Amino acid sequence: GAVVSQHPSWVICKSGTSVKIECRSLDFQATTMFWYRQFPKQSLMLMATSNEGSKATYEQGVEKDKFLINHASLTLSTLTVTSAHPEDSSFYICSARDAPGDTQYFGPGTRLTVL
Amino acid sequence: AQKVTQAQTEISVVEKEDVTLDCVYETRDTTYYLFWYKQPPSGELVFLIRRNSFDEQNEISGRYSWNFQKSTSSFNFTITASQVVDSAVYFCALSEATRDDKIIFGKGTRLHILP
């Protein structure tokens, strides 16, 4: 099946710094990518939807200036956590699909720890 | 409103027992998809099944089976002859065509298979 990769798989950073997470579709074109966040022992919560070449659409309660999403190509989307704080520590997972109705494929996730 | 309810937070069974994970969903759409995912301790989501709203046929895949009943808005998942490797968190999820295929996850059921 289709493969989605994320990089890095884990990252530790100091409070106040910015962290970029990449999500790549390896063998298909990802017209749309989704970003989720999962706090320990909780469910996945959708943060935003990004369509290639367009601005991302954020879910209610998600700060777009803090979580910058770029989807400049059909195989790559990036999530930048700006001025990270300990409460941003979480597991971030992306998913990707080509056309509406297509199966979404999930990446392996990135574990972010902010000290 | 779009909603997925997994009433069972945590279940423990002894190996070789059968176990059923419940999932109840709410949607106003007539076209939607239902999913089950497995999340082992590594964190990576493992796709198990996707079922569209027009296909109510039950499905069996090895020790796994799914019972989809639109009349009760349920999509239950049964593991037959459970094994220790089945221990994980299982998420039921829903996406609607009118919401750009955004996947909404239930809170998950943590399954412990005891040797």
PDB file of C-alpha atoms in Angstrom:
ATOM      1  CA  GLY A   1       0.000   0.000   0.000  1.00  0.00           C
ATOM      2  CA  ALA A   2       0.879   3.669  -0.076  1.00  0.00           C
ATOM      3  CA  VAL A   3       3.489   4.940   2.362  1.00  0.00           C
ATOM      4  CA  VAL A   4       3.629   8.165   4.316  1.00  0.00           C
ATOM      5  CA  SER A   5       6.768   9.095   6.199  1.00  0.00           C
ATOM      6  CA  GLN A   6       7.383  11.645   8.917  1.00  0.00           C
ATOM      7  CA  HIS A   7      10.593  13.256   9.982  1.00  0.00           C
ATOM      8  CA  PRO A   8      11.823  13.396  12.606  1.00  0.00           C
ATOM      9  CA  SER A   9      10.304  10.475  14.481  1.00  0.00           C
ATOM     10  CA  TRP A  10      11.049  12.242  17.738  1.00  0.00           C
ATOM     11  CA  VAL A  11      12.431  15.589  18.770  1.00  0.00           C
ATOM     12  CA  ILE A  12      13.318  17.277  22.029  1.00  0.00           C
ATOM     13  CA  CYS A  13      13.629  21.038  22.098  1.00  0.00           C
ATOM     14  CA  LYS A  14      13.892  23.899  24.529  1.00  0.00           C
ATOM     15  CA  SER A  15      10.967  26.106  25.362  1.00  0.00           C
ATOM     16  CA  GLY A  16      10.723  29.062  23.010  1.00  0.00           C
ATOM     17  CA  THR A  17      12.299  27.395  20.008  1.00  0.00           C
ATOM     18  CA  SER A  18      10.545  26.385  16.796  1.00  0.00           C
ATOM     19  CA  VAL A  19      10.323  22.857  15.490  1.00  0.00           C
ATOM     20  CA  LYS A  20       9.528  21.707  11.970  1.00  0.00           C
ATOM     21  CA  ILE A  21       7.949  18.332  11.248  1.00  0.00           C
ATOM     22  CA  GLU A  22       7.840  16.939   7.718  1.00  0.00           C
ATOM     23  CA  CYS A  23       5.216  14.660   6.245  1.00  0.00           C
ATOM     24  CA  ARG A  24       5.935  13.003   2.904  1.00  0.00           C
ATOM     25  CA  SER A  25       3.921  10.765   0.650  1.00  0.00           C
ATOM     26  CA  LEU A  26       6.459   8.398  -0.859  1.00  0.00           C
ATOM     27  CA  ASP A  27       4.631   6.743  -3.718  1.00  0.00           C
ATOM     28  CA  PHE A  28       1.538   8.775  -4.432  1.00  0.00           C
ATOM     29  CA  GLN A  29       0.473  12.352  -4.857  1.00  0.00           C
ATOM     30  CA  ALA A  30      -1.039  13.803  -1.715  1.00  0.00           C
ATOM     31  CA  THR A  31      -3.407  16.536  -2.777  1.00  0.00           C
ATOM     32  CA  THR A  32      -4.622  16.793   0.792  1.00  0.00           C
ATOM     33  CA  MET A  33      -2.791  16.227   4.025  1.00  0.00           C
ATOM     34  CA  PHE A  34      -4.210  16.241   7.527  1.00  0.00           C
ATOM     35  CA  TRP A  35      -2.406  16.968  10.776  1.00  0.00           C
ATOM     36  CA  TYR A  36      -3.457  15.378  14.062  1.00  0.00           C
ATOM     37  CA  ARG A  37      -2.271  15.751  17.613  1.00  0.00           C
ATOM     38  CA  GLN A  38      -2.480  13.089  20.284  1.00  0.00           C
ATOM     39  CA  PHE A  39      -1.810  13.770  23.948  1.00  0.00           C
ATOM     40  CA  PRO A  40      -0.835  10.827  26.184  1.00  0.00           C
ATOM     41  CA  LYS A  41      -3.644   8.329  26.641  1.00  0.00           C
ATOM     42  CA  GLN A  42      -6.010  10.421  24.579  1.00  0.00           C
ATOM     43  CA  SER A  43      -7.461  10.193  21.134  1.00  0.00           C
ATOM     44  CA  LEU A  44      -6.251  11.811  17.937  1.00  0.00           C
ATOM     45  CA  MET A  45      -7.575  15.302  17.390  1.00  0.00           C
ATOM     46  CA  LEU A  46      -7.576  16.876  13.964  1.00  0.00           C
ATOM     47  CA  MET A  47      -5.623  20.117  13.922  1.00  0.00           C
ATOM     48  CA  ALA A  48      -5.774  21.220  10.313  1.00  0.00           C
ATOM     49  CA  THR A  49      -6.345  20.243   6.716  1.00  0.00           C
ATOM     50  CA  SER A  50      -3.967  21.360   4.012  1.00  0.00           C
ATOM     51  CA  ASN A  51      -4.494  21.217   0.284  1.00  0.00           C
ATOM     52  CA  GLU A  52      -1.520  21.514  -2.014  1.00  0.00           C
ATOM     53  CA  GLY A  53      -0.920  25.107  -3.003  1.00  0.00           C
ATOM     54  CA  SER A  54      -3.567  26.525  -0.665  1.00  0.00           C
ATOM     55  CA  LYS A  55      -3.654  27.868   2.845  1.00  0.00           C
ATOM     56  CA  ALA A  56      -4.405  25.329   5.519  1.00  0.00           C
ATOM     57  CA  THR A  57      -7.789  25.174   7.202  1.00  0.00           C
ATOM     58  CA  TYR A  58      -7.528  24.974  10.965  1.00  0.00           C
ATOM     59  CA  GLU A  59      -9.956  23.335  13.351  1.00  0.00           C
ATOM     60  CA  GLN A  60     -11.594  25.417  16.013  1.00  0.00           C
ATOM     61  CA  GLY A  61      -9.274  26.157  18.894  1.00  0.00           C
ATOM     62  CA  VAL A  62      -6.049  25.540  16.961  1.00  0.00           C
ATOM     63  CA  GLU A  63      -3.843  28.633  16.706  1.00  0.00           C
ATOM     64  CA  LYS A  64      -2.795  29.066  13.110  1.00  0.00           C
ATOM     65  CA  ASP A  65       0.017  31.451  14.015  1.00  0.00           C
ATOM     66  CA  LYS A  66       1.489  28.889  16.357  1.00  0.00           C
ATOM     67  CA  PHE A  67       1.123  25.845  14.115  1.00  0.00           C
ATOM     68  CA  LEU A  68       2.297  26.887  10.686  1.00  0.00           C
ATOM     69  CA  ILE A  69       1.443  24.474   7.909  1.00  0.00           C
ATOM     70  CA  ASN A  70       2.954  24.543   4.454  1.00  0.00           C
ATOM     71  CA  HIS A  71       1.911  22.215   1.647  1.00  0.00           C
ATOM     72  CA  ALA A  72       3.985  23.466  -1.246  1.00  0.00           C
ATOM     73  CA  SER A  73       4.218  20.248  -3.212  1.00  0.00           C
ATOM     74  CA  LEU A  74       2.125  17.168  -3.884  1.00  0.00           C
ATOM     75  CA  THR A  75       4.380  15.024  -1.744  1.00  0.00           C
ATOM     76  CA  LEU A  76       5.372  17.226   1.162  1.00  0.00           C
ATOM     77  CA  SER A  77       3.645  19.079   3.952  1.00  0.00           C
ATOM     78  CA  THR A  78       5.368  20.646   6.935  1.00  0.00           C
ATOM     79  CA  LEU A  79       4.096  21.585  10.360  1.00  0.00           C
ATOM     80  CA  THR A  80       6.121  24.148  12.274  1.00  0.00           C
ATOM     81  CA  VAL A  81       5.443  24.557  15.957  1.00  0.00           C
ATOM     82  CA  THR A  82       6.566  28.100  16.682  1.00  0.00           C
ATOM     83  CA  SER A  83       7.805  29.210  20.074  1.00  0.00           C
ATOM     84  CA  ALA A  84       7.118  25.791  21.498  1.00  0.00           C
ATOM     85  CA  HIS A  85       6.146  25.403  25.133  1.00  0.00           C
ATOM     86  CA  PRO A  86       5.905  22.308  27.332  1.00  0.00           C
ATOM     87  CA  GLU A  87       2.151  22.123  26.771  1.00  0.00           C
ATOM     88  CA  ASP A  88       2.851  21.575  23.059  1.00  0.00           C
ATOM     89  CA  SER A  89       4.550  18.292  23.904  1.00  0.00           C
ATOM     90  CA  SER A  90       2.523  15.689  22.080  1.00  0.00           C
ATOM     91  CA  PHE A  91       2.479  13.055  19.383  1.00  0.00           C
ATOM     92  CA  TYR A  92       1.886  14.630  15.980  1.00  0.00           C
ATOM     93  CA  ILE A  93       0.578  12.436  13.171  1.00  0.00           C
ATOM     94  CA  CYS A  94      -0.086  13.323   9.570  1.00  0.00           C
ATOM     95  CA  SER A  95      -2.221  11.586   7.002  1.00  0.00           C
ATOM     96  CA  ALA A  96      -2.412  12.021   3.261  1.00  0.00           C
ATOM     97  CA  ARG A  97      -4.753  11.252   0.405  1.00  0.00           C
ATOM     98  CA  ASP A  98      -4.999  12.034  -3.258  1.00  0.00           C
ATOM     99  CA  ALA A  99      -8.578  12.561  -4.365  1.00  0.00           C
ATOM    100  CA  PRO A 100     -11.704  13.002  -2.208  1.00  0.00           C
ATOM    101  CA  GLY A 101     -12.995   9.634  -1.104  1.00  0.00           C
ATOM    102  CA  ASP A 102      -9.610   7.999  -1.426  1.00  0.00           C
ATOM    103  CA  THR A 103      -8.122   6.090   1.455  1.00  0.00           C
ATOM    104  CA  GLN A 104      -6.074   8.213   3.836  1.00  0.00           C
ATOM    105  CA  TYR A 105      -2.670   6.898   4.761  1.00  0.00           C
ATOM    106  CA  PHE A 106      -1.151   7.771   8.094  1.00  0.00           C
ATOM    107  CA  GLY A 107       2.440   8.554   8.885  1.00  0.00           C
ATOM    108  CA  PRO A 108       4.237   6.913  11.804  1.00  0.00           C
ATOM    109  CA  GLY A 109       4.024  10.047  13.961  1.00  0.00           C
ATOM    110  CA  THR A 110       6.481  12.466  15.535  1.00  0.00           C
ATOM    111  CA  ARG A 111       6.877  12.652  19.270  1.00  0.00           C
ATOM    112  CA  LEU A 112       7.652  16.202  20.383  1.00  0.00           C
ATOM    113  CA  THR A 113       8.958  16.936  23.852  1.00  0.00           C
ATOM    114  CA  VAL A 114       9.425  20.544  24.864  1.00  0.00           C
ATOM    115  CA  LEU A 115      11.599  21.110  27.924  1.00  0.00           C
TER     116      LEU A 115
ATOM    117  CA  ALA B   1     -23.302  16.446  14.686  1.00  0.00           C
ATOM    118  CA  GLN B   2     -20.480  14.128  13.827  1.00  0.00           C
ATOM    119  CA  LYS B   3     -19.479  11.918  16.718  1.00  0.00           C
ATOM    120  CA  VAL B   4     -17.956   8.546  17.524  1.00  0.00           C
ATOM    121  CA  THR B   5     -18.493   6.889  20.896  1.00  0.00           C
ATOM    122  CA  GLN B   6     -16.451   4.033  22.245  1.00  0.00           C
ATOM    123  CA  ALA B   7     -18.007   3.393  25.611  1.00  0.00           C
ATOM    124  CA  GLN B   8     -15.430   0.829  26.682  1.00  0.00           C
ATOM    125  CA  THR B   9     -12.376   2.659  27.933  1.00  0.00           C
ATOM    126  CA  GLU B  10     -10.387  -0.412  28.864  1.00  0.00           C
ATOM    127  CA  ILE B  11     -10.948  -4.152  28.500  1.00  0.00           C
ATOM    128  CA  SER B  12      -8.933  -7.073  29.814  1.00  0.00           C
ATOM    129  CA  VAL B  13      -9.441 -10.626  28.644  1.00  0.00           C
ATOM    130  CA  VAL B  14      -7.475 -13.810  28.937  1.00  0.00           C
ATOM    131  CA  GLU B  15      -5.721 -15.059  25.856  1.00  0.00           C
ATOM    132  CA  LYS B  16      -7.856 -17.159  23.497  1.00  0.00           C
ATOM    133  CA  GLU B  17     -11.062 -15.507  24.626  1.00  0.00           C
ATOM    134  CA  ASP B  18     -13.190 -13.633  22.116  1.00  0.00           C
ATOM    135  CA  VAL B  19     -13.646  -9.912  22.652  1.00  0.00           C
ATOM    136  CA  THR B  20     -15.934  -7.347  21.064  1.00  0.00           C
ATOM    137  CA  LEU B  21     -15.158  -3.658  20.932  1.00  0.00           C
ATOM    138  CA  ASP B  22     -18.193  -1.431  20.610  1.00  0.00           C
ATOM    139  CA  CYS B  23     -18.524   1.644  18.442  1.00  0.00           C
ATOM    140  CA  VAL B  24     -21.541   3.898  18.023  1.00  0.00           C
ATOM    141  CA  TYR B  25     -21.506   6.822  15.632  1.00  0.00           C
ATOM    142  CA  GLU B  26     -23.606   9.869  14.821  1.00  0.00           C
ATOM    143  CA  THR B  27     -23.852  11.554  11.465  1.00  0.00           C
ATOM    144  CA  ARG B  28     -26.381  13.426   9.370  1.00  0.00           C
ATOM    145  CA  ASP B  29     -24.717  12.464   6.115  1.00  0.00           C
ATOM    146  CA  THR B  30     -25.887   9.601   3.988  1.00  0.00           C
ATOM    147  CA  THR B  31     -22.405   9.102   2.555  1.00  0.00           C
ATOM    148  CA  TYR B  32     -19.763   8.369   5.135  1.00  0.00           C
ATOM    149  CA  TYR B  33     -16.960   5.977   5.982  1.00  0.00           C
ATOM    150  CA  LEU B  34     -16.283   4.059   9.152  1.00  0.00           C
ATOM    151  CA  PHE B  35     -12.856   2.863  10.203  1.00  0.00           C
ATOM    152  CA  TRP B  36     -11.056   0.829  12.781  1.00  0.00           C
ATOM    153  CA  TYR B  37      -7.410   1.458  13.615  1.00  0.00           C
ATOM    154  CA  LYS B  38      -5.038  -0.306  15.970  1.00  0.00           C
ATOM    155  CA  GLN B  39      -2.397   1.677  17.857  1.00  0.00           C
ATOM    156  CA  PRO B  40       0.264  -0.483  19.512  1.00  0.00           C
ATOM    157  CA  PRO B  41       2.640   1.003  22.100  1.00  0.00           C
ATOM    158  CA  SER B  42       4.948   2.185  19.311  1.00  0.00           C
ATOM    159  CA  GLY B  43       2.294   4.753  18.446  1.00  0.00           C
ATOM    160  CA  GLU B  44       1.988   4.060  14.744  1.00  0.00           C
ATOM    161  CA  LEU B  45      -1.589   3.693  13.576  1.00  0.00           C
ATOM    162  CA  VAL B  46      -2.361   0.408  11.888  1.00  0.00           C
ATOM    163  CA  PHE B  47      -5.281   0.513   9.477  1.00  0.00           C
ATOM    164  CA  LEU B  48      -7.698  -2.373   9.947  1.00  0.00           C
ATOM    165  CA  ILE B  49     -10.785  -1.622   7.898  1.00  0.00           C
ATOM    166  CA  ARG B  50     -12.718   1.058   6.042  1.00  0.00           C
ATOM    167  CA  ARG B  51     -16.392   0.566   5.347  1.00  0.00           C
ATOM    168  CA  ASN B  52     -18.641   2.891   3.379  1.00  0.00           C
ATOM    169  CA  SER B  53     -22.163   3.678   4.450  1.00  0.00           C
ATOM    170  CA  PHE B  54     -23.739   1.832   1.560  1.00  0.00           C
ATOM    171  CA  ASP B  55     -22.134  -1.483   2.355  1.00  0.00           C
ATOM    172  CA  GLU B  56     -23.658  -3.133   5.391  1.00  0.00           C
ATOM    173  CA  GLN B  57     -22.169  -6.517   4.755  1.00  0.00           C
ATOM    174  CA  ASN B  58     -20.280  -7.893   7.698  1.00  0.00           C
ATOM    175  CA  GLU B  59     -16.639  -8.585   7.083  1.00  0.00           C
ATOM    176  CA  ILE B  60     -14.259 -11.203   8.334  1.00  0.00           C
ATOM    177  CA  SER B  61     -10.500 -11.086   8.036  1.00  0.00           C
ATOM    178  CA  GLY B  62      -8.788 -13.921   9.809  1.00  0.00           C
ATOM    179  CA  ARG B  63      -9.525 -13.563  13.526  1.00  0.00           C
ATOM    180  CA  TYR B  64     -11.066 -10.140  13.011  1.00  0.00           C
ATOM    181  CA  SER B  65     -14.679  -9.477  12.145  1.00  0.00           C
ATOM    182  CA  TRP B  66     -16.810  -6.384  11.919  1.00  0.00           C
ATOM    183  CA  ASN B  67     -20.545  -5.945  12.339  1.00  0.00           C
ATOM    184  CA  PHE B  68     -22.005  -2.835  10.731  1.00  0.00           C
ATOM    185  CA  GLN B  69     -25.621  -2.033  11.581  1.00  0.00           C
ATOM    186  CA  LYS B  70     -27.017   1.245  10.294  1.00  0.00           C
ATOM    187  CA  SER B  71     -30.255   0.696  12.221  1.00  0.00           C
ATOM    188  CA  THR B  72     -28.375   1.093  15.490  1.00  0.00           C
ATOM    189  CA  SER B  73     -25.529   3.265  14.116  1.00  0.00           C
ATOM    190  CA  SER B  74     -23.010   0.748  15.315  1.00  0.00           C
ATOM    191  CA  PHE B  75     -19.831  -0.675  13.866  1.00  0.00           C
ATOM    192  CA  ASN B  76     -18.545  -3.261  16.306  1.00  0.00           C
ATOM    193  CA  PHE B  77     -15.264  -5.113  16.069  1.00  0.00           C
ATOM    194  CA  THR B  78     -14.706  -8.649  17.303  1.00  0.00           C
ATOM    195  CA  ILE B  79     -11.411 -10.417  17.815  1.00  0.00           C
ATOM    196  CA  THR B  80     -11.760 -14.176  17.964  1.00  0.00           C
ATOM    197  CA  ALA B  81      -9.282 -16.307  19.912  1.00  0.00           C
ATOM    198  CA  SER B  82      -7.407 -13.256  21.134  1.00  0.00           C
ATOM    199  CA  GLN B  83      -3.634 -13.234  21.364  1.00  0.00           C
ATOM    200  CA  VAL B  84      -1.216 -11.210  23.472  1.00  0.00           C
ATOM    201  CA  VAL B  85      -0.100  -9.378  20.320  1.00  0.00           C
ATOM    202  CA  ASP B  86      -3.608  -7.991  20.018  1.00  0.00           C
ATOM    203  CA  SER B  87      -2.958  -5.812  23.065  1.00  0.00           C
ATOM    204  CA  ALA B  88      -3.217  -2.208  21.894  1.00  0.00           C
ATOM    205  CA  VAL B  89      -5.518   0.776  21.765  1.00  0.00           C
ATOM    206  CA  TYR B  90      -8.220   0.436  19.145  1.00  0.00           C
ATOM    207  CA  PHE B  91      -9.875   3.459  17.595  1.00  0.00           C
ATOM    208  CA  CYS B  92     -13.146   3.578  15.758  1.00  0.00           C
ATOM    209  CA  ALA B  93     -13.458   6.556  13.423  1.00  0.00           C
ATOM    210  CA  LEU B  94     -15.807   8.283  11.003  1.00  0.00           C
ATOM    211  CA  SER B  95     -15.415  10.524   8.002  1.00  0.00           C
ATOM    212  CA  GLU B  96     -18.072  12.299   5.978  1.00  0.00           C
ATOM    213  CA  ALA B  97     -17.860  13.193   2.326  1.00  0.00           C
ATOM    214  CA  THR B  98     -19.344  16.625   3.011  1.00  0.00           C
ATOM    215  CA  ARG B  99     -16.568  17.372   5.508  1.00  0.00           C
ATOM    216  CA  ASP B 100     -13.698  16.816   3.120  1.00  0.00           C
ATOM    217  CA  ASP B 101     -13.050  13.334   4.494  1.00  0.00           C
ATOM    218  CA  LYS B 102     -11.823  14.612   7.821  1.00  0.00           C
ATOM    219  CA  ILE B 103     -11.515  11.628  10.110  1.00  0.00           C
ATOM    220  CA  ILE B 104     -13.041  11.973  13.554  1.00  0.00           C
ATOM    221  CA  PHE B 105     -11.774   9.455  16.053  1.00  0.00           C
ATOM    222  CA  GLY B 106     -13.471   7.907  19.035  1.00  0.00           C
ATOM    223  CA  LYS B 107     -11.647   8.034  22.351  1.00  0.00           C
ATOM    224  CA  GLY B 108     -10.300   4.551  21.893  1.00  0.00           C
ATOM    225  CA  THR B 109     -10.518   1.283  23.786  1.00  0.00           C
ATOM    226  CA  ARG B 110      -7.396  -0.004  25.466  1.00  0.00           C
ATOM    227  CA  LEU B 111      -7.333  -3.774  25.121  1.00  0.00           C
ATOM    228  CA  HIS B 112      -5.201  -5.952  27.375  1.00  0.00           C
ATOM    229  CA  ILE B 113      -4.808  -9.592  26.446  1.00  0.00           C
ATOM    230  CA  LEU B 114      -3.522 -11.483  29.456  1.00  0.00           C
ATOM    231  CA  PRO B 115      -1.389 -14.586  28.947  1.00  0.00           C
TER     232      PRO B 115
END
